[in-house]
Amino acid sequence: MAGTKRPSFLKRQKEQKRRAKAEEKREARRQRKHAKAEQGGAGDEFGSLEDFEVPDLDEETAGEEEDEESAG
């Protein structure tokens, strides 16, 4: 029956240290994300989607068709 023994003391300490370091990284990332959100950012470098104006495609294509008709 392989694998029934517990890990050695040093391996266990190493694992605990690795997990603690990973948790610190996660917490630091959460804090940075929270600080960025407080500054008004949406979490990405381009800002939130509400900041962008989406043009009405019907108006744009209608304007192009009128230009083509008057030119021809």
Coordinates of C-alpha atoms in Angstrom, one line a residue, residues 11-56:
K11 CA 8.1 18.6 3.5
R12 CA 5.1 19.7 5.6
Q13 CA 6.8 22.9 6.7
K14 CA 7.8 23.6 3.1
E15 CA 4.2 23.1 1.9
Q16 CA 2.8 25.4 4.7
K17 CA 5.3 28.1 3.7
R18 CA 4.3 27.8 0.0
R19 CA 0.6 28.0 0.9
A20 CA 1.2 31.0 3.1
K21 CA 3.1 32.8 0.4
A22 CA 0.4 32.1 -2.2
E23 CA -2.2 33.4 0.2
E24 CA -0.2 36.6 0.7
K25 CA 0.0 37.1 -3.1
R26 CA -3.8 36.6 -3.4
E27 CA -4.4 39.1 -0.7
A28 CA -2.1 41.7 -2.2
R29 CA -3.8 41.2 -5.6
R30 CA -7.2 41.7 -3.9
Q31 CA -6.0 44.9 -2.3
R32 CA -4.6 46.3 -5.5
K33 CA -7.8 45.5 -7.3
H34 CA -9.8 47.1 -4.6
A35 CA -7.6 50.2 -4.6
K36 CA -8.0 50.5 -8.4
A37 CA -11.8 50.1 -8.1
E38 CA -11.9 53.0 -5.6
Q39 CA -10.0 55.2 -8.0
G40 CA -12.8 54.8 -10.4
G41 CA -11.3 52.2 -12.7
A42 CA -13.4 49.2 -13.8
G43 CA -10.5 46.9 -13.3
D44 CA -9.0 47.0 -16.7
E45 CA -6.7 49.5 -18.5
F46 CA -9.4 50.8 -20.9
G47 CA -12.1 51.7 -18.3
S48 CA -15.6 50.6 -18.1
L49 CA -17.9 49.9 -21.0
E50 CA -20.2 52.7 -20.0
D51 CA -17.5 55.2 -21.0
F52 CA -17.7 54.3 -24.7
E53 CA -20.3 55.6 -27.1
V54 CA -21.6 53.0 -29.5
P55 CA -22.6 54.6 -32.8
D56 CA -25.9 53.6 -34.2

